[in-house]
PDB file of C-alpha atoms in Angstrom:
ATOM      1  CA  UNK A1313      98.474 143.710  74.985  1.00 50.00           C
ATOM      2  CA  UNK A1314      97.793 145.084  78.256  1.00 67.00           C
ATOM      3  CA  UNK A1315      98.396 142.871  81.375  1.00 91.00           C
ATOM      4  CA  UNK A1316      96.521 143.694  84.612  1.00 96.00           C
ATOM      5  CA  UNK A1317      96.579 147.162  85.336  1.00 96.00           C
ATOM      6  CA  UNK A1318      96.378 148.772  89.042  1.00 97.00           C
ATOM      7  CA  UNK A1319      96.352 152.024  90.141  1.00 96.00           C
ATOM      8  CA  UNK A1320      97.446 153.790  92.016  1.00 97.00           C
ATOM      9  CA  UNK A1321     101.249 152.281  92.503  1.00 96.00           C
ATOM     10  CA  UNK A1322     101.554 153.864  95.742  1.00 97.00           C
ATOM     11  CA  UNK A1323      99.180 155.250  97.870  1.00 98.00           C
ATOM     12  CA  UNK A1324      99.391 157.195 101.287  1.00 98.00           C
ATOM     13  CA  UNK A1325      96.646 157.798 103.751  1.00 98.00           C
ATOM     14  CA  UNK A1326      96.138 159.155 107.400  1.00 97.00           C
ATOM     15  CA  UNK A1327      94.716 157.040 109.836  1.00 97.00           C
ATOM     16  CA  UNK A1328      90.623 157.113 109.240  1.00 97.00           C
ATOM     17  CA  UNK A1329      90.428 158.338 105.668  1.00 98.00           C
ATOM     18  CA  UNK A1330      89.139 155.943 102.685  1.00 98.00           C
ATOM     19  CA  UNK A1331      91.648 154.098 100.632  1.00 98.00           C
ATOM     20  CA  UNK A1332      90.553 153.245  96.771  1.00 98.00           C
ATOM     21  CA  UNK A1333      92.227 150.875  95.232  1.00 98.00           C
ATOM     22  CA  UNK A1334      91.716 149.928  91.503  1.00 98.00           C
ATOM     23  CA  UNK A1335      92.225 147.056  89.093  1.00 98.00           C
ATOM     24  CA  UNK A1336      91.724 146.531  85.545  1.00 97.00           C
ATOM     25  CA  UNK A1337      91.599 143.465  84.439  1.00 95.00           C
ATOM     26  CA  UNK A1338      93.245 141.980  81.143  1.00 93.00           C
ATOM     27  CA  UNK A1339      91.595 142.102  77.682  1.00 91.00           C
ATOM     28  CA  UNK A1340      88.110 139.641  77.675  1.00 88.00           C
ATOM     29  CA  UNK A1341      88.966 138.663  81.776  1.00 91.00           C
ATOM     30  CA  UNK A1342      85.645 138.251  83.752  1.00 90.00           C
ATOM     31  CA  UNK A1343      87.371 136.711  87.060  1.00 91.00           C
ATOM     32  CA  UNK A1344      88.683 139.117  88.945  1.00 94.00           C
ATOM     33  CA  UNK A1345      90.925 138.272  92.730  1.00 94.00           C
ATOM     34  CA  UNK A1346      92.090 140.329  95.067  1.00 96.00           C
ATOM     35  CA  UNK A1347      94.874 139.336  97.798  1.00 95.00           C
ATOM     36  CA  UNK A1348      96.667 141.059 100.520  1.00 95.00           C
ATOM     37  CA  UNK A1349     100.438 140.599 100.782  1.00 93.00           C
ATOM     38  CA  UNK A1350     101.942 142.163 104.315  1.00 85.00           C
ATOM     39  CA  UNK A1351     105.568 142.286 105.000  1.00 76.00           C
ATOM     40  CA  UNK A1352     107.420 139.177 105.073  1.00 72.00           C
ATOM     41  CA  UNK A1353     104.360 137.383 104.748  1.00 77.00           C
ATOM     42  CA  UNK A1354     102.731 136.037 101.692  1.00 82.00           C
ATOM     43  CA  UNK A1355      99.703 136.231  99.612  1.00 89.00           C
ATOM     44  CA  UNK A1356      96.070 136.423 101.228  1.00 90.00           C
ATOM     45  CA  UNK A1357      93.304 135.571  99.194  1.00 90.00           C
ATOM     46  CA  UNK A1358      90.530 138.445 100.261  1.00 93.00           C
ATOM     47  CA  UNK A1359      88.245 138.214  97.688  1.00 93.00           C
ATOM     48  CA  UNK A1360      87.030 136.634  93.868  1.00 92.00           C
ATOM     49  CA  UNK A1361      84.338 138.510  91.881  1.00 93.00           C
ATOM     50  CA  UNK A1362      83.005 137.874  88.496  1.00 91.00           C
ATOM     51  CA  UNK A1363      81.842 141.056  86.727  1.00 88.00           C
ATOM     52  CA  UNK A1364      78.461 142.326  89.254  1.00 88.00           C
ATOM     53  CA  UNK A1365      79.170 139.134  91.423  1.00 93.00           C
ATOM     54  CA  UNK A1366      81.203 138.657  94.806  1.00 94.00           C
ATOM     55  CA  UNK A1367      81.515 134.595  94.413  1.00 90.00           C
ATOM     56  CA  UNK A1368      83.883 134.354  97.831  1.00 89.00           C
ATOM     57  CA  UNK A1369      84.498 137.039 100.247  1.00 92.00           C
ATOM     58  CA  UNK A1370      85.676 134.447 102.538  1.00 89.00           C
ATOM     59  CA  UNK A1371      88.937 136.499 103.188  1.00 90.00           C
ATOM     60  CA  UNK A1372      88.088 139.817 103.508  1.00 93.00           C
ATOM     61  CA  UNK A1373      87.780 141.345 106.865  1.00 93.00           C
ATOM     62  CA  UNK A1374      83.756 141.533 107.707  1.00 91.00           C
ATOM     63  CA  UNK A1375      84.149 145.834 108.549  1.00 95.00           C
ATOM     64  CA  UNK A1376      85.743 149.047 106.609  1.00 97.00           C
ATOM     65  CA  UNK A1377      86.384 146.292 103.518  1.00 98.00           C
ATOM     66  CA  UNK A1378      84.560 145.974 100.344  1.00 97.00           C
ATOM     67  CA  UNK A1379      84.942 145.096  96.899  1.00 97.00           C
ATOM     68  CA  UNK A1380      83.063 145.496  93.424  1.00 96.00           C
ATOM     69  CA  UNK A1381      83.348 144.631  89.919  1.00 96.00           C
ATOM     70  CA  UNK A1382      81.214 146.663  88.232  1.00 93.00           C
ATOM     71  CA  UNK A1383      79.794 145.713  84.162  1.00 90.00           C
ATOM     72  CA  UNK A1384      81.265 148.653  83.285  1.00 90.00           C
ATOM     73  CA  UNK A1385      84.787 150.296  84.511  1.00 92.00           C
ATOM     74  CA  UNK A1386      87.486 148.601  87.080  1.00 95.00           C
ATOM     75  CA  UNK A1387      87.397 146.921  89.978  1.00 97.00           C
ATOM     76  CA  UNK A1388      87.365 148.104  92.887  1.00 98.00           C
ATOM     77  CA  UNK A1389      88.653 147.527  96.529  1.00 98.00           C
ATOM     78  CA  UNK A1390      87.763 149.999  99.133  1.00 98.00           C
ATOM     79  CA  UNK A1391      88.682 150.165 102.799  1.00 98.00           C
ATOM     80  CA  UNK A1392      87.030 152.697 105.133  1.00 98.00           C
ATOM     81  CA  UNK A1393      88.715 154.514 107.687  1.00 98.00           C
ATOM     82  CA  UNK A1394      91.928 153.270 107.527  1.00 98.00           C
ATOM     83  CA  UNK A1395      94.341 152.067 110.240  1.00 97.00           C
ATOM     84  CA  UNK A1396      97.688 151.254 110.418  1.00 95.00           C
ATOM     85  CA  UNK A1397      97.724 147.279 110.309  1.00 94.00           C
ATOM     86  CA  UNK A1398      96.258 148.120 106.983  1.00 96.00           C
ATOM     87  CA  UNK A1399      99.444 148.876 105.462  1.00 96.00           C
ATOM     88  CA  UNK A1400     100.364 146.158 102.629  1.00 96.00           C
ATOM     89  CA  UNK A1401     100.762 145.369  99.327  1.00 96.00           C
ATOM     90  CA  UNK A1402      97.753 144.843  97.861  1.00 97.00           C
ATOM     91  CA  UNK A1403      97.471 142.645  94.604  1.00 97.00           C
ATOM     92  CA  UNK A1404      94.492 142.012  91.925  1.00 97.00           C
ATOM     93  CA  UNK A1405      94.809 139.160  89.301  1.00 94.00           C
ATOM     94  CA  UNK A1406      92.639 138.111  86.128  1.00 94.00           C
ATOM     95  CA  UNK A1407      91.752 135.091  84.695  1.00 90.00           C
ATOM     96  CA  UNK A1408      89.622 133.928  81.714  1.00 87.00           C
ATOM     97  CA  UNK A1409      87.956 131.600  83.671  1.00 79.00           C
ATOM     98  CA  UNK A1410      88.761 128.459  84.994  1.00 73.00           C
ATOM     99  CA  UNK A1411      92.129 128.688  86.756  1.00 72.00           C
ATOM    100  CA  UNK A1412      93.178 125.622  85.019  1.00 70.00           C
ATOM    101  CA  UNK A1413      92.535 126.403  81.835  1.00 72.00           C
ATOM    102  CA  UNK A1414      93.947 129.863  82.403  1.00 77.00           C
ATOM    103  CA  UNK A1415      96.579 130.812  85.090  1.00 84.00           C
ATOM    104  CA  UNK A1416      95.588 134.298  87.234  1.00 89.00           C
ATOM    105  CA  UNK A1417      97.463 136.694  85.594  1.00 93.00           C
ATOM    106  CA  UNK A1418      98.526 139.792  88.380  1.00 95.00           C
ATOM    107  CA  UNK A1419      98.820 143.456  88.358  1.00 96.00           C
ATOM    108  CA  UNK A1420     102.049 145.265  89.788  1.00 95.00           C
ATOM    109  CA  UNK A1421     100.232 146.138  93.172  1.00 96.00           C
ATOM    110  CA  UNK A1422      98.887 148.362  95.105  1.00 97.00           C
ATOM    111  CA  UNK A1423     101.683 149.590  98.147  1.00 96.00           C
ATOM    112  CA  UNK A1424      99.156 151.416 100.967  1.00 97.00           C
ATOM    113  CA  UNK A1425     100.688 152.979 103.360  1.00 97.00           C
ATOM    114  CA  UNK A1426      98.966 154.298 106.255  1.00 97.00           C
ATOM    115  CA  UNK A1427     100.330 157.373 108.552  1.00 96.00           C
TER     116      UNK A1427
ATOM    117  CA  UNK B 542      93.767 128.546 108.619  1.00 61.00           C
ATOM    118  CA  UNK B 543      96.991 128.094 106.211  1.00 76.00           C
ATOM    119  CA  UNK B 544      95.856 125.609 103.743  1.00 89.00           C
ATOM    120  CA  UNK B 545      98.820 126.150 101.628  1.00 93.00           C
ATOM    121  CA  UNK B 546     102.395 125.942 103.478  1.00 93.00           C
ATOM    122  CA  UNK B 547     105.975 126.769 102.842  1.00 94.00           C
ATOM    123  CA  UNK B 548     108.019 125.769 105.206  1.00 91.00           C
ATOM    124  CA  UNK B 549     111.301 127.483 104.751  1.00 94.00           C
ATOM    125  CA  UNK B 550     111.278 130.833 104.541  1.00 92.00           C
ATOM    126  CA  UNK B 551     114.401 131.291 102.136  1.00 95.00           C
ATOM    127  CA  UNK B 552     116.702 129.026 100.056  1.00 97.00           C
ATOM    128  CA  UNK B 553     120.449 129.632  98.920  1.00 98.00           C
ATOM    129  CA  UNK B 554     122.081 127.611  96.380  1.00 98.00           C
ATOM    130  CA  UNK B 555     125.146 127.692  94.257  1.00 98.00           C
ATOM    131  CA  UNK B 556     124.614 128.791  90.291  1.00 97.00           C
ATOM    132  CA  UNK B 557     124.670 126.105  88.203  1.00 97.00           C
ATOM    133  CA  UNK B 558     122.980 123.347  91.546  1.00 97.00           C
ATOM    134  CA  UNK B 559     119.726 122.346  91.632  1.00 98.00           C
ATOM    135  CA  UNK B 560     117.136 124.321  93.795  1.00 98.00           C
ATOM    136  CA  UNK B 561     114.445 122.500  95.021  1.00 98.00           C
ATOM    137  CA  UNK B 562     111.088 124.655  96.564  1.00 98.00           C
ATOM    138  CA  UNK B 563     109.042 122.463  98.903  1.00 98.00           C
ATOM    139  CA  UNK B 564     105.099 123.202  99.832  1.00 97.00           C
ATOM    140  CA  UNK B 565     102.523 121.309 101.398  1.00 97.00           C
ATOM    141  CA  UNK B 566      98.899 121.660 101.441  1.00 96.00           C
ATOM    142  CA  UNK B 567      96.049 120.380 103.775  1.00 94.00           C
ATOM    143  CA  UNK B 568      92.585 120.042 101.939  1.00 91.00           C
ATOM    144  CA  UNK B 569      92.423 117.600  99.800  1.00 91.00           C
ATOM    145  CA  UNK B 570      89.697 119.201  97.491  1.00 90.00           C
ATOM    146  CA  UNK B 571      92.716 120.569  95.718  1.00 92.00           C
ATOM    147  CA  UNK B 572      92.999 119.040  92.712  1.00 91.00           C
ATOM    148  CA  UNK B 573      95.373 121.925  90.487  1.00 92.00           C
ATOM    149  CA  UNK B 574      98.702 123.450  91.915  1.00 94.00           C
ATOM    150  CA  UNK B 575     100.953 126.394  90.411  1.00 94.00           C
ATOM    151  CA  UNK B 576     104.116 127.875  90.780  1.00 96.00           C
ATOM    152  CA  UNK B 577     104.439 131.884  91.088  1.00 96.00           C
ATOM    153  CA  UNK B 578     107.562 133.685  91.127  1.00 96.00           C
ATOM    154  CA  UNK B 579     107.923 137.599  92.324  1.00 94.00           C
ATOM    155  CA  UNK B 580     110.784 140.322  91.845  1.00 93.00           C
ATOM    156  CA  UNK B 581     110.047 142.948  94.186  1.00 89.00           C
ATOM    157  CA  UNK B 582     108.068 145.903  93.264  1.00 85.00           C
ATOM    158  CA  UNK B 583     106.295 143.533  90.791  1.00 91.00           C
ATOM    159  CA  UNK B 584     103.304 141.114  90.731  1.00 93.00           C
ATOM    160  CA  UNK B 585     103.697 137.224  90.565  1.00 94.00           C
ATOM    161  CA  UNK B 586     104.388 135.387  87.413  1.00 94.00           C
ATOM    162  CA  UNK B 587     102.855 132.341  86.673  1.00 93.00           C
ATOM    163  CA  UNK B 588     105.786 129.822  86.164  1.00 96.00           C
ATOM    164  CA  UNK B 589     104.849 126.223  86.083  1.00 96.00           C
ATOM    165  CA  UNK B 590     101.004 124.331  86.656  1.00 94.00           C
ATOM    166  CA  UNK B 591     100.267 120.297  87.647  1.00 95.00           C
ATOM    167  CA  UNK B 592      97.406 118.803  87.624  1.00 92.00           C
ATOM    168  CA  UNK B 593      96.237 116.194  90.118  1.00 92.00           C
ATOM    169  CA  UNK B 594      95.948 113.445  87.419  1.00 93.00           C
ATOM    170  CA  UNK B 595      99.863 113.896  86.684  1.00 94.00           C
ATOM    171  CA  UNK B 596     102.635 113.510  89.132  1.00 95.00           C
ATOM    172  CA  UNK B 597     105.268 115.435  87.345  1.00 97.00           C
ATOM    173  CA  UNK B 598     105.156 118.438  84.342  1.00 97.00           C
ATOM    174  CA  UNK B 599     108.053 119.591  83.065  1.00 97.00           C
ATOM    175  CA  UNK B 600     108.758 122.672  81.101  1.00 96.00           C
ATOM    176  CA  UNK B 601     112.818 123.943  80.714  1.00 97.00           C
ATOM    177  CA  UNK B 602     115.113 123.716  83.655  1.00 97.00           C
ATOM    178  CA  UNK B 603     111.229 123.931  85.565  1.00 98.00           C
ATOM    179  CA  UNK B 604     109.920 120.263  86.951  1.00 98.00           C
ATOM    180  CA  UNK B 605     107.114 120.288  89.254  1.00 98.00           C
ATOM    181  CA  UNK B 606     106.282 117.001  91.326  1.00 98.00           C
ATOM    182  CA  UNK B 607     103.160 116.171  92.808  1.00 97.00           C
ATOM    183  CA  UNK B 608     103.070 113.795  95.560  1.00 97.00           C
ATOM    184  CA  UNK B 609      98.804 113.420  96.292  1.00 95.00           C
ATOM    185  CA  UNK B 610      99.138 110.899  99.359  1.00 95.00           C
ATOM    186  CA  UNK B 611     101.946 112.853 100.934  1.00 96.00           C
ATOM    187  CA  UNK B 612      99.942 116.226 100.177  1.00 96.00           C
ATOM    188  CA  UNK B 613     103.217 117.617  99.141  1.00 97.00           C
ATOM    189  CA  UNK B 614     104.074 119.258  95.573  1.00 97.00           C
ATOM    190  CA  UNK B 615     108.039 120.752  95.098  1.00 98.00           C
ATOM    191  CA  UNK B 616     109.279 123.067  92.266  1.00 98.00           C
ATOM    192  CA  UNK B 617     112.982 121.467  91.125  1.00 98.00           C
ATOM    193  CA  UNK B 618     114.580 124.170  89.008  1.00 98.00           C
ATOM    194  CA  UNK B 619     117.939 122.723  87.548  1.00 97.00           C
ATOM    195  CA  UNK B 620     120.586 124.342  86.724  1.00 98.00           C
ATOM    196  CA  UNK B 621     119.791 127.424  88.934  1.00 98.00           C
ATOM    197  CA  UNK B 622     120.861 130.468  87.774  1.00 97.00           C
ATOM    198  CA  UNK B 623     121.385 133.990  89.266  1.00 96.00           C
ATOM    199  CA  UNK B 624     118.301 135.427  87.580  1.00 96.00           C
ATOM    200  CA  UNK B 625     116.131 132.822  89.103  1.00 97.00           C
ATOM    201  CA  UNK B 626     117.113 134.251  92.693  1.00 97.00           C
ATOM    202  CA  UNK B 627     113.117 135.743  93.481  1.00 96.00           C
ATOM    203  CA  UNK B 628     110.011 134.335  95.759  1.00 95.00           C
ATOM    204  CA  UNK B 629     108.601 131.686  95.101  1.00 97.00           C
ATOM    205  CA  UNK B 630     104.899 130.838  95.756  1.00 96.00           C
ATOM    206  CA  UNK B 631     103.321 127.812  95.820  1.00 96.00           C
ATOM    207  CA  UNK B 632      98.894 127.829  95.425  1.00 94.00           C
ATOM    208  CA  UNK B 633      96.705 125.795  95.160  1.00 93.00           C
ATOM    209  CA  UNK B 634      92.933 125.401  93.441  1.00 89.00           C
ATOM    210  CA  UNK B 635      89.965 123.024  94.728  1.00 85.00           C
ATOM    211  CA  UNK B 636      87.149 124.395  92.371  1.00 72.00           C
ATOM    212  CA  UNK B 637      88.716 126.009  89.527  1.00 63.00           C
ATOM    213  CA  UNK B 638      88.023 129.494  90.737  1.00 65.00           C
ATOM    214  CA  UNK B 639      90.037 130.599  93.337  1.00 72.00           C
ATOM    215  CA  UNK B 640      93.896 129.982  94.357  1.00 82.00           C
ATOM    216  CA  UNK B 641      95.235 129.918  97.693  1.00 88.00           C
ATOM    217  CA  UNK B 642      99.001 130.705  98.613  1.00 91.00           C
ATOM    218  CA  UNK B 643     101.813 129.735 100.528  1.00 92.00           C
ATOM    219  CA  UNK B 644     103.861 131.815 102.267  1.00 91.00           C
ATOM    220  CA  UNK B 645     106.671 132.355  99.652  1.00 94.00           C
ATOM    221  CA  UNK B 646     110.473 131.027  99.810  1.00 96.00           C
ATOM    222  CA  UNK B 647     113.154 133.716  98.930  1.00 95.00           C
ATOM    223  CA  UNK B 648     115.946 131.574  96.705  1.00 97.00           C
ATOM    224  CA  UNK B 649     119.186 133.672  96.461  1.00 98.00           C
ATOM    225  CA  UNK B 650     121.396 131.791  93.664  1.00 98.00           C
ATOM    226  CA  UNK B 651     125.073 132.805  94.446  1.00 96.00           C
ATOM    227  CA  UNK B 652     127.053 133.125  91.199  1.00 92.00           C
TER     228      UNK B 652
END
């Protein structure tokens, strides 16, 4: 029973490159989250997609950010010419549905660093 | 705009004491409130859920209270042991979609 899977674990990119970060979701999950975690700091919501929807993109940053959830195949997060203050922890999280009726379940992370 | 808030930072406490988490939220759409806890290197673990209707769930050594006219909800975890010592996050849901999260506490339980 696979949990939430993201990949890569590590990731290192040079100032202006493209960072792609991935995240499967667990078994029959449609709602998908993605949140930002810098150091000493704690968990930023960024963004919630259902499978082909973006419900709330309230906390992703307007430029260089952008997110999918395609019907077929992970989601996505993917940040466009990268800079330094984009170096974090960056962590996805399932749920069935209602968060109520079925806690967000998170991956292991995403640790971007940028050079 | 920090909806969700944890006001200390980090927590010690001896084994075998009772540790008690604090957080306190703003918008009072939310309605359902969770406990997370994180090792480093790993993603959060869903610990312990209230709903708005209750003011206290209980599962183990794990009581959450809810406290709707103060806005504030606190984890108790009694007795504390050394393998509870991790972050603790506090969130918070006002739709029954999305979560937002405190800040985290870091509670070291001396042996």
């Amino acid at each position: 029973n696979a949990g939430v899977m993201q990949n890569p674990r590590h990731l290192v990119r040079r100032r202006g490159q493209e960072a792609r970060l991935r995240c499967s979701p667990m078994k029959g999950h449609s709602h998908v989250y993605w949140y930002r975690q810098l150091p000493e700091e704690g968990l930023k919501f960024m963004v919630y997609l259902q499978k082909e929807n973006i419900i709330d993109e309230s906390g992703m940053p307007k430029e260089r950010f952008s997110a999918e959830f395609p019907k077929e195949g992970p989601s996505i997060l993917r940040i466009q010419q990268v800079v330094r203050g984009d170096s974090a922890a960056y962590f996805c999280a399932s749920s069935l549905g209602r968060v109520e009726n079925s806690p967000l379940h998170f991956g292991n992370g995403t640790r971007l660093t940028v050079t | 705009d920090q909806q969700v808030k944890q006001n200390s930072p980090s927590l010690s406490v001896q084994e075998g004491r009772i540790s008690i988490l604090n957080c306190d939220y703003t918008n009072s759409m939310f309605d359902y409130f969770l406990w997370y806890k994180k090792y480093p290197a790993e993603g959060p673990t869903f610990l312990i859920s209230i709903s708005s209707i209750k003011d206290k769930n209980e599962d183990g050594r794990f009581t959450v209270f809810l406290n709707k006219s103060a806005k504030h909800l606190s984890l108790h975890i009694v007795p504390s042991q050394p393998g509870d010592s991790a972050v603790y996050f506090c969130a918070a849901s006002g739709n029954g979609n999305d979560m937002r999260f405190g800040a985290g506490t870091r509670l070291t339980v001396k042996p």
